[in-house]
Amino acid sequence: MRLFATLFVLTISASATAAVAPQAGDYRAVLNQYCVTCHNQRTKTAGLTLDTLNLAHVEENADVWEKVVRKVRVGMMPPKGVPQPDDTTRRGLVAWLTTELDRDAARNSNPGRPLLRRLNRTEYGNAIRDLLALEVDASVLLPPDDAAYGFDNIGDVLGVSPVLLERYMDAAGRVSALAVGDMDIAPGSETYRIRQDASQDIHLEGMPIGTVGGILANFTAPLDADYVFTVRMFRTNLGVTRGLEYEHQIEYAVDGQRVHLFSMGGEADFKANLVNMTKLGDEIDERGHIRIPLKAGPHVITAAFLERTAAPNPTRLQPFIRSSTDTRDTSGHPHFEMFTVTGPFKAMGPGDTPSRRKILICRPTGRADEDPCARKIISTLARRAYRGDVSDRDLQRLFGFYQESRRNGNFDKGLQMALQRILASPKFVFHVEAEPPDTAPGTVYRISDLELASRLSFFLWSSIPDDQLLQAAGKGLLHTPAVLEQQVRRMLADPKSEALTTNFAAQWLYLRNLKNMQPLSEEFPDFDDNLRQAFERETSLFFESIVREDRNVLDLMTADYTFVNERLARHYGVPNIYGSRFQRVTLADETRKGLLGKGAILMVTSHTDRTSPVVRGKWVLENLLGTPPPPPPGNVPPLNENPQREGKVLTMRERMEEHQANPVCANCHALMDPIGLSMENFDAIGSWRTRDGGSVTSLGTPIDASGRLIDGTRVDGVVALRNALLRDPELFVGTVTEKLLIFALGRGLGHYDMPAVRSIVRESARQNYRFSSLIMGIVRSTAFQKRIKPEL
């Protein structure tokens, strides 16, 4: 290895015109160049110094060398402007360092130690669904969760406070009452809103055939009772109800069956509006007020417009795609603003709901049967809720709650109180992992099979283990390789593994941020909520196809297919796609392949009125290459937001070049800007364009998407960027593995985790980087199956 070090030094030295050859075997000075990042070029004091490190024992400073490995691989070291090694030399150094680090990790295992954490909102909602067959909106029950390392299931930030504990206690009471069917539930209301920028003149997926626009409400009726439906139609800024020039019929349906039909608009309403527009608006809303009986349990309630003729509106020669561009316009299609369900009234009973069927695994026929039946129900619920960790003492305490409430009520009341106590228990709310007795500090030990089952289920399902998983764990078989693999593959095939898309991918790819993106209507008048939802749905279906079909994870970057409905196909320019249903299509356009061509990614990495090469570059570095740039200094000047010079509108490239002229900004922007500018042909909502800087009087300047990446690779657009990012496939696969491992463990990764990541990637390469191979590698890893007791 000393010979390699000498060759490495000589290779770099030969590339410098005035360099002095170093002493044989002494390459610390050369590696020191690698540690000059854009950040420490600014501060000098924040750099890494290798002169004092012992290269014969790199394990003594593994944290430092892992940083070196990460930055060397992506070309961030040596910094721009100093001699650069060729690819062979760069790869050789990385290979030597990682071999040394991995060898030491094999001798001195450190699985880390996740902190005690609570269930976050997503996990809580999923756990209630799987425990009680009850869908609840956890965002209503619990406050938002903090996030760290890109995810909201991290123990570092999932702490508790007295107020938060009260919310969990309150949620336990509300959920138990809804699940059992508490006859004392007071009337309440649930309001469903639709965004103002949603187009309501086209059919929406999930709505009845023959309708356009509208609201879909997934409502759970707590009891067999009467419920009141009310609607509020959208008013303009002047308080005028929209769309009165033509008559429109509005249909309410429950589980696909029409329950109400009323009309609005037409000649009479149009004239009445001229007399008293406020009175007419209230009158129209009153037409939608009905009271109907509903059976307890889940229902799909829709309120939508019946589809009218397809004849165009003669008052608009070329309407926008979005049906609500101008909030002052009184013409056009009417819009819903909100729909409310209120009740229960005149309750007749708890009904026969999915949650009651799930809970009542026995039905007592008399008072003598009640206690044995209650014990059976309570033990079954507690075993699932506590993830198998239930003792006789736990059951006796829960039964005591049942008895206390039963004395003052009936059988259902007793069960409701016991269930409330289960849902309020730390064994349900927290991820609890116990240390074996008499474990010495620094000892690495295997977690129990029940704890392994819990880790598995919250990793793959974001929920509690099912009976089959608990049964395998209870027999002590889950940790055995054959049973573990069988269970993992079963869980990946289960529909509940959709959580990997809706929870993991939605956070990794920033899909959750889409709802907060509001492009300026002046710049993008055709953008609507329908397109926003289509962006999210497309990327979710795309990721889910990788999971379900067990594809090579590199297909996330290169796949020649995607999923579109008519609205999204129109945005992308894909012909012959009609209707609201999403369908899989083959992409002929190279620029749309993989994640870099997805509208969701392009929009969440933009600003409301323009693209952002900086945000896009940072997103790629952080989420695809796993090497985030350093944070900006406090004195960074803003980008010029008045993009004109001598009467000419500046392109984004010209504005970025002007910004980089400031030495404070130049170094870090050299990392991010070439990446972002290579994607500049996509505008802020992911539309393809060829010119930038246009105005009313000018078509603008042709976009220049060329540049040189930090490692010297030249790119001239998004296709070349994608090829450059995949030149070393292990970089992207390693980043995916890191993100999955963070999500699986509920903690950030340390330098001691990197050998495990590299091992998973190497093993996955033998299986063509299939998604399941990464999952199996994580599940088999020491970090997933073991813990270490901290030193005192």
PDB file of N, CA, C and O in Angstrom, residues 81-102:
ATOM      1  N   GLY A  81      -9.038  24.275  -9.098  1.00  0.00           N
ATOM      2  CA  GLY A  81      -7.888  25.158  -9.183  1.00  0.00           C
ATOM      3  C   GLY A  81      -6.585  24.532  -8.741  1.00  0.00           C
ATOM      4  O   GLY A  81      -5.529  25.137  -8.910  1.00  0.00           O
ATOM      5  N   VAL A  82      -6.639  23.322  -8.178  1.00  0.00           N
ATOM      6  CA  VAL A  82      -5.408  22.628  -7.807  1.00  0.00           C
ATOM      7  C   VAL A  82      -5.299  21.369  -8.648  1.00  0.00           C
ATOM      8  O   VAL A  82      -6.283  20.922  -9.239  1.00  0.00           O
ATOM      9  N   PRO A  83      -4.109  20.766  -8.754  1.00  0.00           N
ATOM     10  CA  PRO A  83      -3.938  19.573  -9.598  1.00  0.00           C
ATOM     11  C   PRO A  83      -4.918  18.471  -9.225  1.00  0.00           C
ATOM     12  O   PRO A  83      -5.178  18.218  -8.045  1.00  0.00           O
ATOM     13  N   GLN A  84      -5.467  17.819 -10.236  1.00  0.00           N
ATOM     14  CA  GLN A  84      -6.459  16.773 -10.032  1.00  0.00           C
ATOM     15  C   GLN A  84      -5.894  15.416 -10.457  1.00  0.00           C
ATOM     16  O   GLN A  84      -5.209  15.310 -11.469  1.00  0.00           O
ATOM     17  N   PRO A  85      -6.178  14.360  -9.699  1.00  0.00           N
ATOM     18  CA  PRO A  85      -5.758  13.014 -10.102  1.00  0.00           C
ATOM     19  C   PRO A  85      -6.679  12.489 -11.196  1.00  0.00           C
ATOM     20  O   PRO A  85      -7.794  12.977 -11.374  1.00  0.00           O
ATOM     21  N   ASP A  86      -6.203  11.494 -11.919  1.00  0.00           N
ATOM     22  CA  ASP A  86      -7.089  10.868 -12.892  1.00  0.00           C
ATOM     23  C   ASP A  86      -8.036   9.912 -12.166  1.00  0.00           C
ATOM     24  O   ASP A  86      -7.896   9.645 -10.970  1.00  0.00           O
ATOM     25  N   ASP A  87      -9.008   9.393 -12.909  1.00  0.00           N
ATOM     26  CA  ASP A  87     -10.029   8.545 -12.292  1.00  0.00           C
ATOM     27  C   ASP A  87      -9.430   7.301 -11.655  1.00  0.00           C
ATOM     28  O   ASP A  87      -9.868   6.855 -10.591  1.00  0.00           O
ATOM     29  N   THR A  88      -8.428   6.716 -12.310  1.00  0.00           N
ATOM     30  CA  THR A  88      -7.821   5.492 -11.788  1.00  0.00           C
ATOM     31  C   THR A  88      -7.184   5.743 -10.422  1.00  0.00           C
ATOM     32  O   THR A  88      -7.354   4.971  -9.469  1.00  0.00           O
ATOM     33  N   THR A  89      -6.473   6.855 -10.324  1.00  0.00           N
ATOM     34  CA  THR A  89      -5.825   7.192  -9.058  1.00  0.00           C
ATOM     35  C   THR A  89      -6.848   7.514  -7.977  1.00  0.00           C
ATOM     36  O   THR A  89      -6.732   7.071  -6.830  1.00  0.00           O
ATOM     37  N   ARG A  90      -7.863   8.272  -8.369  1.00  0.00           N
ATOM     38  CA  ARG A  90      -8.909   8.633  -7.410  1.00  0.00           C
ATOM     39  C   ARG A  90      -9.603   7.381  -6.870  1.00  0.00           C
ATOM     40  O   ARG A  90      -9.809   7.226  -5.670  1.00  0.00           O
ATOM     41  N   ARG A  91      -9.964   6.486  -7.770  1.00  0.00           N
ATOM     42  CA  ARG A  91     -10.642   5.263  -7.352  1.00  0.00           C
ATOM     43  C   ARG A  91      -9.728   4.380  -6.502  1.00  0.00           C
ATOM     44  O   ARG A  91     -10.164   3.722  -5.560  1.00  0.00           O
ATOM     45  N   GLY A  92      -8.438   4.388  -6.845  1.00  0.00           N
ATOM     46  CA  GLY A  92      -7.495   3.585  -6.078  1.00  0.00           C
ATOM     47  C   GLY A  92      -7.370   4.053  -4.649  1.00  0.00           C
ATOM     48  O   GLY A  92      -7.334   3.239  -3.714  1.00  0.00           O
ATOM     49  N   LEU A  93      -7.305   5.367  -4.453  1.00  0.00           N
ATOM     50  CA  LEU A  93      -7.213   5.902  -3.100  1.00  0.00           C
ATOM     51  C   LEU A  93      -8.470   5.558  -2.305  1.00  0.00           C
ATOM     52  O   LEU A  93      -8.395   5.126  -1.150  1.00  0.00           O
ATOM     53  N   VAL A  94      -9.637   5.748  -2.945  1.00  0.00           N
ATOM     54  CA  VAL A  94     -10.893   5.444  -2.267  1.00  0.00           C
ATOM     55  C   VAL A  94     -10.951   3.970  -1.892  1.00  0.00           C
ATOM     56  O   VAL A  94     -11.356   3.602  -0.778  1.00  0.00           O
ATOM     57  N   ALA A  95     -10.527   3.118  -2.822  1.00  0.00           N
ATOM     58  CA  ALA A  95     -10.563   1.677  -2.561  1.00  0.00           C
ATOM     59  C   ALA A  95      -9.661   1.313  -1.388  1.00  0.00           C
ATOM     60  O   ALA A  95     -10.022   0.490  -0.537  1.00  0.00           O
ATOM     61  N   TRP A  96      -8.481   1.911  -1.316  1.00  0.00           N
ATOM     62  CA  TRP A  96      -7.565   1.594  -0.221  1.00  0.00           C
ATOM     63  C   TRP A  96      -8.126   2.071   1.118  1.00  0.00           C
ATOM     64  O   TRP A  96      -8.153   1.329   2.100  1.00  0.00           O
ATOM     65  N   LEU A  97      -8.604   3.312   1.146  1.00  0.00           N
ATOM     66  CA  LEU A  97      -9.133   3.836   2.401  1.00  0.00           C
ATOM     67  C   LEU A  97     -10.337   3.030   2.885  1.00  0.00           C
ATOM     68  O   LEU A  97     -10.429   2.677   4.068  1.00  0.00           O
ATOM     69  N   THR A  98     -11.262   2.722   1.983  1.00  0.00           N
ATOM     70  CA  THR A  98     -12.455   1.983   2.406  1.00  0.00           C
ATOM     71  C   THR A  98     -12.114   0.563   2.833  1.00  0.00           C
ATOM     72  O   THR A  98     -12.734   0.025   3.764  1.00  0.00           O
ATOM     73  N   THR A  99     -11.124  -0.041   2.201  1.00  0.00           N
ATOM     74  CA  THR A  99     -10.707  -1.383   2.612  1.00  0.00           C
ATOM     75  C   THR A  99     -10.165  -1.369   4.028  1.00  0.00           C
ATOM     76  O   THR A  99     -10.493  -2.241   4.855  1.00  0.00           O
ATOM     77  N   GLU A 100      -9.335  -0.368   4.325  1.00  0.00           N
ATOM     78  CA  GLU A 100      -8.785  -0.260   5.672  1.00  0.00           C
ATOM     79  C   GLU A 100      -9.880   0.006   6.709  1.00  0.00           C
ATOM     80  O   GLU A 100      -9.900  -0.596   7.786  1.00  0.00           O
ATOM     81  N   LEU A 101     -10.805   0.902   6.357  1.00  0.00           N
ATOM     82  CA  LEU A 101     -11.884   1.234   7.295  1.00  0.00           C
ATOM     83  C   LEU A 101     -12.825   0.054   7.498  1.00  0.00           C
ATOM     84  O   LEU A 101     -13.270  -0.220   8.619  1.00  0.00           O
ATOM     85  N   ASP A 102     -13.129  -0.658   6.428  1.00  0.00           N
ATOM     86  CA  ASP A 102     -14.034  -1.801   6.531  1.00  0.00           C
ATOM     87  C   ASP A 102     -13.400  -2.941   7.311  1.00  0.00           C
ATOM     88  O   ASP A 102     -14.088  -3.661   8.051  1.00  0.00           O
TER      89      ASP A 102
END
